[in-house]
GROMACS .gro file of C-alpha atoms in nm:
model
  508
    1MET     CA    1   3.861  18.938  -1.488
    2SER     CA    2   4.174  18.757  -1.510
    3ALA     CA    3   4.279  18.541  -1.213
    4GLU     CA    4   4.602  18.682  -0.988
    5THR     CA    5   4.930  18.509  -0.893
    6THR     CA    6   5.093  18.642  -0.598
    7THR     CA    7   5.471  18.752  -0.595
    8ALA     CA    8   5.696  18.707  -0.360
    9GLY     CA    9   5.862  19.035  -0.406
   10GLY     CA   10   5.825  19.120  -0.003
   11ALA     CA   11   5.969  18.841   0.127
   12SER     CA   12   6.382  18.978   0.042
   13GLY     CA   13   6.293  19.284   0.231
   14GLY     CA   14   6.153  19.497  -0.045
   15PRO     CA   15   5.801  19.667  -0.069
   16SER     CA   16   5.538  19.349  -0.174
   17GLY     CA   17   5.459  19.422  -0.567
   18GLY     CA   18   5.109  19.260  -0.478
   19ALA     CA   19   4.954  19.073  -0.741
   20VAL     CA   20   5.045  19.018  -1.070
   21PRO     CA   21   4.748  18.917  -1.338
   22ALA     CA   22   4.836  18.549  -1.449
   23LYS     CA   23   4.719  18.617  -1.810
   24GLY     CA   24   4.715  18.287  -1.955
   25LEU     CA   25   5.124  18.241  -2.058
   26HIS     CA   26   5.271  17.979  -2.043
   27ALA     CA   27   5.411  17.968  -1.744
   28GLY     CA   28   5.721  17.808  -1.646
   29ILE     CA   29   5.837  17.634  -1.984
   30LEU     CA   30   6.187  17.823  -1.997
   31ASP     CA   31   6.471  17.778  -1.773
   32LEU     CA   32   6.814  17.966  -1.668
   33GLY     CA   33   6.968  17.840  -1.994
   34ASP     CA   34   6.756  17.917  -2.198
   35SER     CA   35   6.661  18.261  -2.063
   36VAL     CA   36   7.044  18.308  -2.097
   37MET     CA   37   7.024  18.206  -2.475
   38LEU     CA   38   6.729  18.459  -2.508
   39GLY     CA   39   6.945  18.772  -2.382
   40LEU     CA   40   7.245  18.699  -2.555
   41ALA     CA   41   7.036  18.660  -2.912
   42SER     CA   42   6.790  18.925  -2.847
   43THR     CA   43   7.126  19.167  -2.886
   44ALA     CA   44   7.245  19.020  -3.228
   45PRO     CA   45   7.608  19.007  -3.120
   46VAL     CA   46   7.729  18.894  -3.454
   47TYR     CA   47   7.619  19.176  -3.672
   48SER     CA   48   7.599  19.431  -3.385
   49LEU     CA   49   7.981  19.390  -3.350
   50ALA     CA   50   8.031  19.371  -3.724
   51ALA     CA   51   7.817  19.707  -3.769
   52THR     CA   52   7.940  19.897  -3.475
   53LEU     CA   53   8.316  19.828  -3.407
   54GLY     CA   54   8.435  19.997  -3.716
   55LEU     CA   55   8.210  20.317  -3.584
   56ILE     CA   56   8.379  20.267  -3.260
   57VAL     CA   57   8.765  20.266  -3.352
   58ALA     CA   58   8.743  20.560  -3.609
   59VAL     CA   59   8.598  20.730  -3.305
   60ASN     CA   60   8.833  20.580  -2.987
   61GLY     CA   61   9.110  20.405  -3.255
   62ASN     CA   62   9.290  20.154  -2.921
   63TYR     CA   63   9.132  20.269  -2.665
   64THR     CA   64   8.793  20.065  -2.818
   65PRO     CA   65   8.846  19.719  -2.557
   66LEU     CA   66   8.826  20.055  -2.261
   67VAL     CA   67   8.546  20.209  -2.456
   68LEU     CA   68   8.378  19.884  -2.460
   69VAL     CA   69   8.425  19.817  -2.099
   70LEU     CA   70   8.303  20.153  -1.993
   71GLY     CA   71   7.931  20.110  -2.198
   72PHE     CA   72   7.875  19.801  -2.099
   73ILE     CA   73   7.907  20.004  -1.688
   74PRO     CA   74   7.599  20.193  -1.713
   75VAL     CA   75   7.411  19.844  -1.881
   76LEU     CA   76   7.535  19.614  -1.588
   77PHE     CA   77   7.367  19.908  -1.355
   78ILE     CA   78   7.026  19.911  -1.525
   79ALA     CA   79   7.082  19.504  -1.511
   80TYR     CA   80   7.059  19.483  -1.136
   81ALA     CA   81   6.766  19.752  -1.159
   82PHE     CA   82   6.552  19.476  -1.383
   83ARG     CA   83   6.651  19.235  -1.124
   84GLU     CA   84   6.523  19.411  -0.820
   85LEU     CA   85   6.250  19.516  -0.962
   86ASN     CA   86   6.129  19.147  -1.140
   87SER     CA   87   6.204  18.991  -0.774
   88ALA     CA   88   5.906  19.224  -0.663
   89MET     CA   89   5.685  19.228  -1.000
   90PRO     CA   90   5.773  18.995  -1.223
   91ASP     CA   91   5.524  19.115  -1.480
   92CYS     CA   92   5.629  19.063  -1.902
   93GLY     CA   93   5.494  19.436  -1.913
   94THR     CA   94   5.869  19.520  -1.726
   95THR     CA   95   5.922  19.878  -1.819
   96PHE     CA   96   5.581  19.957  -1.808
   97THR     CA   97   5.437  19.787  -1.541
   98TRP     CA   98   5.763  19.913  -1.273
   99SER     CA   99   5.712  20.270  -1.396
  100ARG     CA  100   5.380  20.275  -1.349
  101ARG     CA  101   5.418  20.132  -0.990
  102ALA     CA  102   5.698  20.357  -0.906
  103PHE     CA  103   5.562  20.729  -1.105
  104GLY     CA  104   5.203  20.662  -1.187
  105PRO     CA  105   5.058  20.584  -1.491
  106TRP     CA  106   5.171  20.834  -1.750
  107ALA     CA  107   5.502  20.720  -1.701
  108GLY     CA  108   5.375  20.379  -1.750
  109TRP     CA  109   5.234  20.421  -2.024
  110LEU     CA  110   5.552  20.633  -2.199
  111GLY     CA  111   5.776  20.336  -2.099
  112GLY     CA  112   5.591  20.150  -2.226
  113TRP     CA  113   5.575  20.316  -2.558
  114GLY     CA  114   5.975  20.309  -2.552
  115VAL     CA  115   6.000  19.949  -2.540
  116ALA     CA  116   5.784  19.904  -2.839
  117LEU     CA  117   5.915  20.197  -3.002
  118ALA     CA  118   6.247  20.099  -3.041
  119GLY     CA  119   6.153  19.740  -3.062
  120ILE     CA  120   5.948  19.828  -3.423
  121VAL     CA  121   6.224  20.062  -3.551
  122VAL     CA  122   6.515  19.810  -3.515
  123LEU     CA  123   6.285  19.575  -3.652
  124ALA     CA  124   6.325  19.722  -3.998
  125ASN     CA  125   6.694  19.762  -3.973
  126LEU     CA  126   6.706  19.402  -3.888
  127ALA     CA  127   6.503  19.333  -4.198
  128GLN     CA  128   6.694  19.555  -4.412
  129VAL     CA  129   7.033  19.391  -4.322
  130ALA     CA  130   6.875  19.028  -4.331
  131GLY     CA  131   6.727  19.072  -4.666
  132GLN     CA  132   7.072  19.211  -4.821
  133TYR     CA  133   7.258  18.923  -4.645
  134LEU     CA  134   7.035  18.668  -4.775
  135TRP     CA  135   7.085  18.775  -5.177
  136LEU     CA  136   7.462  18.806  -5.050
  137LEU     CA  137   7.490  18.466  -5.009
  138ILE     CA  138   7.301  18.382  -5.341
  139GLY     CA  139   7.493  18.435  -5.705
  140ASP     CA  140   7.702  18.677  -5.765
  141GLY     CA  141   7.528  18.869  -5.465
  142SER     CA  142   7.404  19.167  -5.749
  143LEU     CA  143   7.042  19.147  -5.574
  144ALA     CA  144   7.155  19.259  -5.256
  145GLU     CA  145   7.150  19.622  -5.420
  146ASN     CA  146   6.786  19.545  -5.565
  147LYS     CA  147   6.570  19.760  -5.328
  148VAL     CA  148   6.262  19.582  -5.421
  149VAL     CA  149   6.392  19.226  -5.362
  150VAL     CA  150   6.560  19.359  -5.045
  151THR     CA  151   6.275  19.475  -4.887
  152ALA     CA  152   6.037  19.234  -5.000
  153THR     CA  153   6.243  18.914  -4.828
  154GLY     CA  154   6.311  19.172  -4.531
  155VAL     CA  155   5.887  19.179  -4.531
  156LEU     CA  156   5.920  18.844  -4.551
  157PHE     CA  157   6.128  18.777  -4.270
  158ILE     CA  158   5.893  18.980  -4.000
  159VAL     CA  159   5.598  18.792  -4.161
  160PHE     CA  160   5.821  18.433  -4.062
  161MET     CA  161   5.901  18.533  -3.770
  162THR     CA  162   5.605  18.675  -3.602
  163LEU     CA  163   5.432  18.352  -3.736
  164VAL     CA  164   5.688  18.165  -3.501
  165ASN     CA  165   5.612  18.402  -3.205
  166TYR     CA  166   5.262  18.318  -3.255
  167ARG     CA  167   5.270  17.919  -3.288
  168GLY     CA  168   5.415  17.976  -2.926
  169ILE     CA  169   5.724  17.966  -2.664
  170ARG     CA  170   5.879  17.671  -2.750
  171LEU     CA  171   5.887  17.636  -3.126
  172GLY     CA  172   6.023  17.984  -3.056
  173GLU     CA  173   6.290  17.852  -2.832
  174HIS     CA  174   6.394  17.551  -3.065
  175VAL     CA  175   6.430  17.787  -3.348
  176GLN     CA  176   6.595  18.042  -3.133
  177ARG     CA  177   6.874  17.753  -3.016
  178VAL     CA  178   6.955  17.678  -3.370
  179LEU     CA  179   7.015  18.046  -3.517
  180THR     CA  180   7.215  18.066  -3.149
  181TYR     CA  181   7.464  17.776  -3.241
  182VAL     CA  182   7.473  17.889  -3.617
  183GLN     CA  183   7.572  18.167  -3.561
  184TYR     CA  184   7.818  18.158  -3.219
  185VAL     CA  185   8.057  17.850  -3.419
  186SER     CA  186   8.061  18.045  -3.712
  187LEU     CA  187   8.191  18.332  -3.481
  188GLY     CA  188   8.430  18.067  -3.272
  189ILE     CA  189   8.568  17.918  -3.636
  190PHE     CA  190   8.624  18.291  -3.724
  191ALA     CA  191   8.792  18.412  -3.411
  192LEU     CA  192   8.967  18.079  -3.385
  193ALA     CA  193   9.137  18.122  -3.753
  194ILE     CA  194   9.258  18.459  -3.659
  195ILE     CA  195   9.397  18.352  -3.319
  196VAL     CA  196   9.592  18.049  -3.593
  197ARG     CA  197   9.681  18.341  -3.802
  198ILE     CA  198   9.805  18.575  -3.555
  199ALA     CA  199  10.006  18.265  -3.419
  200GLY     CA  200  10.167  18.269  -3.722
  201GLY     CA  201  10.298  18.579  -3.734
  202ALA     CA  202  10.013  18.815  -3.931
  203PRO     CA  203  10.271  19.025  -4.123
  204GLU     CA  204  10.017  19.366  -4.075
  205GLY     CA  205   9.901  19.311  -3.714
  206GLN     CA  206   9.958  19.461  -3.387
  207ALA     CA  207  10.056  19.354  -3.107
  208PHE     CA  208   9.846  19.376  -2.770
  209ASP     CA  209   9.920  19.655  -2.559
  210PHE     CA  210   9.800  19.741  -2.157
  211GLU     CA  211   9.758  20.093  -2.306
  212TRP     CA  212   9.467  19.991  -2.474
  213PHE     CA  213   9.293  19.997  -2.152
  214ASN     CA  214   9.397  20.345  -1.966
  215PRO     CA  215   9.188  20.568  -1.909
  216ALA     CA  216   9.423  20.805  -1.860
  217GLY     CA  217   9.501  20.792  -2.243
  218ALA     CA  218   9.166  20.751  -2.371
  219PHE     CA  219   8.994  21.012  -2.185
  220ALA     CA  220   9.278  21.268  -2.334
  221ASP     CA  221   8.952  21.322  -2.575
  222PRO     CA  222   8.678  21.294  -2.309
  223PHE     CA  223   8.417  21.324  -2.561
  224ALA     CA  224   8.556  21.085  -2.774
  225VAL     CA  225   8.495  20.845  -2.452
  226VAL     CA  226   8.066  20.946  -2.486
  227HIS     CA  227   8.060  20.899  -2.836
  228GLY     CA  228   8.248  20.545  -2.867
  229ALA     CA  229   8.026  20.430  -2.484
  230LEU     CA  230   7.697  20.576  -2.690
  231LEU     CA  231   7.818  20.358  -2.982
  232ALA     CA  232   7.854  20.056  -2.713
  233LEU     CA  233   7.527  20.140  -2.557
  234PHE     CA  234   7.336  19.999  -2.907
  235ILE     CA  235   7.561  19.685  -2.942
  236TYR     CA  236   7.428  19.578  -2.546
  237TRP     CA  237   7.073  19.629  -2.585
  238GLY     CA  238   6.854  19.338  -2.576
  239TRP     CA  239   6.972  19.113  -2.256
  240ASP     CA  240   6.596  19.277  -2.144
  241THR     CA  241   6.466  19.040  -2.343
  242CYS     CA  242   6.499  18.776  -2.052
  243LEU     CA  243   6.251  18.980  -1.789
  244ALA     CA  244   5.970  18.959  -2.103
  245VAL     CA  245   5.912  18.627  -2.059
  246ASN     CA  246   5.948  18.627  -1.693
  247GLU     CA  247   5.596  18.462  -1.662
  248GLU     CA  248   5.731  18.190  -1.866
  249THR     CA  249   5.985  18.097  -1.683
  250GLU     CA  250   6.102  17.878  -1.367
  251ASN     CA  251   6.090  18.055  -1.073
  252PRO     CA  252   5.953  18.425  -1.246
  253THR     CA  253   6.147  18.615  -0.946
  254THR     CA  254   6.468  18.485  -0.933
  255THR     CA  255   6.536  18.326  -1.287
  256PRO     CA  256   6.510  18.629  -1.528
  257GLY     CA  257   6.698  18.847  -1.325
  258ARG     CA  258   6.974  18.623  -1.277
  259GLY     CA  259   6.955  18.552  -1.662
  260ALA     CA  260   6.971  18.903  -1.755
  261VAL     CA  261   7.302  18.971  -1.561
  262ILE     CA  262   7.510  18.638  -1.665
  263SER     CA  263   7.426  18.731  -2.029
  264ALA     CA  264   7.547  19.070  -1.979
  265PHE     CA  265   7.853  18.976  -1.847
  266VAL     CA  266   7.898  18.684  -2.155
  267LEU     CA  267   7.820  19.015  -2.408
  268VAL     CA  268   8.104  19.230  -2.231
  269ALA     CA  269   8.341  18.945  -2.243
  270ILE     CA  270   8.236  18.838  -2.600
  271TYR     CA  271   8.295  19.173  -2.731
  272VAL     CA  272   8.610  19.282  -2.570
  273SER     CA  273   8.780  18.973  -2.672
  274VAL     CA  274   8.665  18.962  -3.034
  275ALA     CA  275   8.773  19.292  -3.062
  276LEU     CA  276   9.073  19.249  -2.939
  277LEU     CA  277   9.132  18.956  -3.186
  278VAL     CA  278   9.049  19.153  -3.459
  279MET     CA  279   9.188  19.461  -3.371
  280MET     CA  280   9.540  19.251  -3.332
  281TYR     CA  281   9.517  19.099  -3.633
  282ALA     CA  282   9.376  19.395  -3.902
  283THR     CA  283   9.481  19.685  -3.662
  284VAL     CA  284   9.321  20.002  -3.641
  285GLY     CA  285   9.430  20.142  -3.956
  286THR     CA  286   9.300  20.329  -4.233
  287GLU     CA  287   9.408  20.107  -4.518
  288GLY     CA  288   9.327  19.759  -4.660
  289ILE     CA  289   9.115  19.543  -4.407
  290GLY     CA  290   9.240  19.832  -4.108
  291LEU     CA  291   8.936  19.926  -3.891
  292GLY     CA  292   8.983  20.233  -3.981
  293ASN     CA  293   8.905  20.215  -4.325
  294GLU     CA  294   8.590  20.423  -4.367
  295ALA     CA  295   8.513  20.197  -4.657
  296ASN     CA  296   8.499  19.879  -4.408
  297GLN     CA  297   8.277  20.077  -4.112
  298ALA     CA  298   7.991  19.991  -4.208
  299ASP     CA  299   8.055  19.608  -4.149
  300VAL     CA  300   8.408  19.506  -4.076
  301PHE     CA  301   8.392  19.142  -4.093
  302LEU     CA  302   8.251  19.176  -4.411
  303ALA     CA  303   8.582  19.354  -4.515
  304MET     CA  304   8.821  19.038  -4.341
  305LYS     CA  305   8.649  18.724  -4.427
  306ASP     CA  306   8.810  18.627  -4.758
  307VAL     CA  307   9.154  18.750  -4.582
  308VAL     CA  308   9.097  18.525  -4.273
  309LEU     CA  309   8.900  18.225  -4.412
  310GLY     CA  310   8.956  18.228  -4.760
  311PRO     CA  311   8.690  18.026  -4.938
  312TRP     CA  312   8.524  17.950  -4.622
  313GLY     CA  313   8.424  18.309  -4.585
  314TRP     CA  314   8.098  18.270  -4.658
  315LEU     CA  315   8.073  18.142  -4.287
  316ILE     CA  316   8.054  18.530  -4.144
  317VAL     CA  317   7.810  18.618  -4.416
  318VAL     CA  318   7.604  18.291  -4.218
  319ALA     CA  319   7.698  18.412  -3.881
  320VAL     CA  320   7.533  18.752  -3.950
  321LEU     CA  321   7.245  18.677  -4.112
  322ALA     CA  322   7.181  18.349  -3.811
  323SER     CA  323   7.247  18.669  -3.576
  324VAL     CA  324   7.001  18.870  -3.728
  325LEU     CA  325   6.746  18.670  -3.771
  326SER     CA  326   6.757  18.544  -3.393
  327SER     CA  327   6.736  18.912  -3.293
  328THR     CA  328   6.462  18.960  -3.515
  329GLN     CA  329   6.283  18.696  -3.347
  330THR     CA  330   6.367  18.815  -2.973
  331THR     CA  331   6.278  19.151  -3.068
  332ILE     CA  332   5.875  19.082  -3.096
  333LEU     CA  333   5.885  18.867  -2.800
  334PRO     CA  334   5.936  19.148  -2.545
  335THR     CA  335   5.731  19.391  -2.796
  336ALA     CA  336   5.453  19.162  -2.814
  337ARG     CA  337   5.462  19.082  -2.432
  338GLY     CA  338   5.489  19.480  -2.311
  339THR     CA  339   5.175  19.540  -2.525
  340LEU     CA  340   5.006  19.280  -2.383
  341SER     CA  341   5.056  19.339  -2.035
  342MET     CA  342   4.892  19.729  -2.120
  343GLY     CA  343   4.595  19.527  -2.227
  344VAL     CA  344   4.548  19.317  -1.926
  345HIS     CA  345   4.629  19.612  -1.704
  346GLY     CA  346   4.403  19.882  -1.910
  347ALA     CA  347   4.664  20.078  -2.095
  348LEU     CA  348   4.577  19.982  -2.401
  349PRO     CA  349   4.238  19.853  -2.557
  350PRO     CA  350   4.155  19.487  -2.347
  351LYS     CA  351   4.226  19.334  -2.751
  352PHE     CA  352   4.628  19.370  -2.644
  353GLY     CA  353   4.525  19.183  -2.349
  354GLU     CA  354   4.396  18.848  -2.525
  355VAL     CA  355   4.629  18.515  -2.497
  356HIS     CA  356   4.598  18.240  -2.792
  357THR     CA  357   4.423  17.988  -2.610
  358ARG     CA  358   4.593  17.722  -2.756
  359ASN     CA  359   4.899  17.867  -2.818
  360GLN     CA  360   4.974  18.057  -2.468
  361THR     CA  361   5.151  18.349  -2.671
  362PRO     CA  362   5.021  18.704  -2.707
  363GLY     CA  363   4.865  18.660  -3.021
  364PHE     CA  364   4.700  18.980  -3.102
  365SER     CA  365   4.999  19.139  -2.968
  366THR     CA  366   5.237  18.953  -3.152
  367GLN     CA  367   5.028  19.049  -3.526
  368VAL     CA  368   5.032  19.407  -3.439
  369MET     CA  369   5.409  19.449  -3.368
  370GLY     CA  370   5.505  19.246  -3.651
  371ALA     CA  371   5.236  19.472  -3.899
  372ALA     CA  372   5.357  19.765  -3.690
  373ALA     CA  373   5.720  19.671  -3.819
  374VAL     CA  374   5.627  19.589  -4.193
  375VAL     CA  375   5.451  19.942  -4.206
  376TYR     CA  376   5.706  20.090  -4.072
  377TYR     CA  377   5.991  19.937  -4.261
  378VAL     CA  378   5.801  19.943  -4.601
  379ALA     CA  379   5.699  20.292  -4.561
  380MET     CA  380   6.045  20.418  -4.508
  381SER     CA  381   6.214  20.160  -4.754
  382PHE     CA  382   6.044  20.354  -5.007
  383LEU     CA  383   5.985  20.682  -4.886
  384SER     CA  384   6.380  20.755  -4.768
  385GLU     CA  385   6.628  20.519  -4.727
  386ASN     CA  386   6.847  20.835  -4.592
  387LEU     CA  387   6.555  20.844  -4.321
  388LEU     CA  388   6.547  20.509  -4.224
  389SER     CA  389   6.917  20.493  -4.182
  390ASP     CA  390   6.835  20.785  -3.929
  391SER     CA  391   6.560  20.707  -3.765
  392ILE     CA  392   6.750  20.339  -3.681
  393SER     CA  393   7.020  20.588  -3.524
  394ALA     CA  394   6.805  20.769  -3.308
  395ILE     CA  395   6.725  20.408  -3.180
  396SER     CA  396   6.995  20.514  -2.894
  397LEU     CA  397   6.744  20.754  -2.781
  398PHE     CA  398   6.485  20.512  -2.681
  399ILE     CA  399   6.675  20.287  -2.497
  400ALA     CA  400   6.881  20.514  -2.276
  401PHE     CA  401   6.512  20.665  -2.200
  402TYR     CA  402   6.316  20.346  -2.105
  403TYR     CA  403   6.650  20.187  -1.968
  404ALA     CA  404   6.661  20.530  -1.732
  405LEU     CA  405   6.341  20.508  -1.680
  406THR     CA  406   6.306  20.140  -1.507
  407GLY     CA  407   6.695  20.274  -1.337
  408PHE     CA  408   6.471  20.573  -1.132
  409ALA     CA  409   6.196  20.343  -1.060
  410CYS     CA  410   6.395  20.069  -0.907
  411PHE     CA  411   6.547  20.328  -0.688
  412TRP     CA  412   6.253  20.550  -0.587
  413TYR     CA  413   6.014  20.218  -0.595
  414PHE     CA  414   6.302  20.056  -0.286
  415ARG     CA  415   6.359  20.375  -0.140
  416ALA     CA  416   6.204  20.284   0.193
  417THR     CA  417   6.453  19.942   0.216
  418PHE     CA  418   6.772  20.102   0.176
  419ARG     CA  419   6.875  20.144   0.539
  420GLU     CA  420   6.787  19.754   0.602
  421SER     CA  421   7.074  19.588   0.444
  422ALA     CA  422   7.380  19.747   0.257
  423ARG     CA  423   7.301  19.453  -0.042
  424ASN     CA  424   6.938  19.672  -0.065
  425LEU     CA  425   7.149  20.019  -0.067
  426TRP     CA  426   7.343  19.962  -0.334
  427PHE     CA  427   7.131  19.719  -0.571
  428ARG     CA  428   6.865  19.848  -0.527
  429GLY     CA  429   6.945  20.216  -0.508
  430ILE     CA  430   7.297  20.326  -0.570
  431LEU     CA  431   7.382  20.138  -0.880
  432PRO     CA  432   7.016  20.202  -1.057
  433LEU     CA  433   6.993  20.575  -0.958
  434LEU     CA  434   7.315  20.558  -1.094
  435GLY     CA  435   7.297  20.421  -1.416
  436ALA     CA  436   6.987  20.608  -1.466
  437LEU     CA  437   7.162  20.925  -1.433
  438ILE     CA  438   7.436  20.792  -1.673
  439LEU     CA  439   7.212  20.681  -1.945
  440THR     CA  440   6.987  21.061  -1.892
  441ALA     CA  441   7.290  21.232  -1.941
  442ALA     CA  442   7.332  21.015  -2.230
  443PHE     CA  443   7.049  21.081  -2.383
  444PHE     CA  444   7.065  21.493  -2.384
  445ILE     CA  445   7.450  21.396  -2.505
  446SER     CA  446   7.302  21.193  -2.796
  447ALA     CA  447   7.024  21.437  -2.899
  448VAL     CA  448   7.263  21.730  -2.885
  449GLN     CA  449   7.477  21.534  -3.161
  450MET     CA  450   7.175  21.429  -3.337
  451TRP     CA  451   7.086  21.805  -3.388
  452ASP     CA  452   7.366  21.868  -3.585
  453PRO     CA  453   7.234  21.871  -3.941
  454ALA     CA  454   7.612  21.630  -4.037
  455TYR     CA  455   7.530  21.377  -3.799
  456GLY     CA  456   7.348  21.151  -3.985
  457ASP     CA  457   7.242  21.141  -4.346
  458THR     CA  458   6.911  21.328  -4.366
  459GLN     CA  459   6.811  21.716  -4.217
  460ILE     CA  460   6.487  21.831  -4.174
  461LEU     CA  461   6.452  22.200  -4.168
  462GLY     CA  462   6.816  22.232  -4.082
  463ILE     CA  463   6.801  22.028  -3.810
  464GLY     CA  464   6.980  21.650  -3.837
  465GLY     CA  465   6.720  21.366  -3.947
  466ALA     CA  466   6.807  21.141  -3.665
  467PHE     CA  467   6.674  21.417  -3.404
  468VAL     CA  468   6.398  21.478  -3.595
  469SER     CA  469   6.302  21.087  -3.619
  470GLY     CA  470   6.405  21.042  -3.216
  471VAL     CA  471   6.168  21.347  -3.137
  472VAL     CA  472   5.874  21.275  -3.334
  473LEU     CA  473   5.856  20.935  -3.269
  474LEU     CA  474   5.879  21.001  -2.877
  475ALA     CA  475   5.625  21.232  -2.876
  476LEU     CA  476   5.397  21.031  -3.106
  477GLY     CA  477   5.363  20.832  -2.789
  478VAL     CA  478   5.266  21.140  -2.569
  479VAL     CA  479   4.958  21.182  -2.832
  480LEU     CA  480   4.908  20.861  -2.806
  481ALA     CA  481   4.875  20.844  -2.493
  482VAL     CA  482   4.626  21.133  -2.412
  483VAL     CA  483   4.427  20.944  -2.686
  484CYS     CA  484   4.406  20.670  -2.453
  485ARG     CA  485   4.294  20.875  -2.168
  486PHE     CA  486   4.010  21.002  -2.334
  487LEU     CA  487   3.920  20.630  -2.468
  488PRO     CA  488   3.647  20.437  -2.266
  489SER     CA  489   3.843  20.116  -2.286
  490THR     CA  490   4.126  20.282  -2.117
  491ARG     CA  491   4.024  20.602  -1.943
  492GLU     CA  492   4.008  20.433  -1.624
  493TYR     CA  493   4.397  20.332  -1.630
  494PHE     CA  494   4.431  20.689  -1.609
  495THR     CA  495   4.162  20.835  -1.363
  496GLY     CA  496   4.119  20.463  -1.166
  497LYS     CA  497   3.762  20.571  -1.219
  498PRO     CA  498   3.526  20.305  -1.455
  499ALA     CA  499   3.412  20.492  -1.726
  500ALA     CA  500   3.037  20.572  -1.683
  501ALA     CA  501   2.858  20.296  -1.998
  502ALA     CA  502   3.059  20.081  -1.777
  503THR     CA  503   2.986  20.190  -1.438
  504ALA     CA  504   2.582  20.226  -1.558
  505ALA     CA  505   2.585  19.846  -1.662
  506ALA     CA  506   2.756  19.744  -1.408
  507SER     CA  507   2.470  19.889  -1.193
  508ALA     CA  508   2.215  19.747  -1.404
   0.00000   0.00000   0.00000
């Protein structure tokens, strides 16, 4: 039996989280600065903006900055839910652990599956982008169009980052710090160059207008606002990595939660300010470098780089590459720690709960997550790149699912403490519940949109491929949970009763 550490969750006026199993991770090695850095890096802010800003502009036009703020609101509410639950149960299983304590073993298992699923699918996307951007920097860039070369390169990136995470959290933190500096310095140079050009009188630019933040104007088309906010949800996703490394952070009941909330606020400031600069310089027009130009929507920064930076345009390519690589590493972190916790608590076979003695990392879980991402990426790349693209679109379903589940778990777990203080009522009750309800609505609205065969690049039996991919992958979690319900090594997690063989062995 593993040793246990007692949390201090009950001291702040909430139900005690009880004992959190000590898993053998390197406790206390990360501070608040490291936690915030991991939260910022995991969202891949440079790549997220480059790939999503044009899509939001296409739907919302000049109201894009307001939509970015609106998309942030439910994310912030869920960040408070993560913070409060972590204060009571600083377990690296996060949504898995908290949902289990609030709603039981099945909800916990499916919450853990949602986290792992989002990570595996997005790793395929990150690997694809990393492979393409590396070869855009080399030679004439033609190899970025070679599927075999790009896929092989993406696989190598996943393998390398898996190895970094396997070797230790401190090594990963050092690699992460370098990649974070590269992407933010490059983004800063890009933003500064835009400011200089705007100050110099950009001939095709547009002046700032407070109307861009006018809700009345934006909600003249409420469906456009909802669509844009759903797109914005994806670019904020990732800050919860702070919580997944809670057992390796100083003051695990408080520091990870603070890191998550701080990184969420920093992200919205970066996204809105950069979006404003880019809009003022490039405009939302449909010609040239305009953000509304369909030719630029896949990557607005790539379309602007030479105009803004001239011969230094390659810097923005480096920034996106560094952003993608840092997100690759920090995506493996929470997925591996989530399955580690599931193994420790008996929801997965015990092998998943093993921690490498020397490296103090979830060795087996890290290897499995890396291998799963490689298999999924390679299979989808050669089976259908369009289907790969649609499965990536379905990530919003997975994110909304486990974020909403966490919000509901916070509300339900702390329900007895709401009368104790106004703080508890708002941060443990009202805000998490509102966030969960908004994201539940987002889940169903997004699912309805994905049902339309014209939504993505593929259709299956007359239904949008993104919807089919999302539903099939989520349903796979239910199938795996049923399998684990009857496996001797995981049956007790669901029933609370030891397997007959284990009971007989213990009595012998």
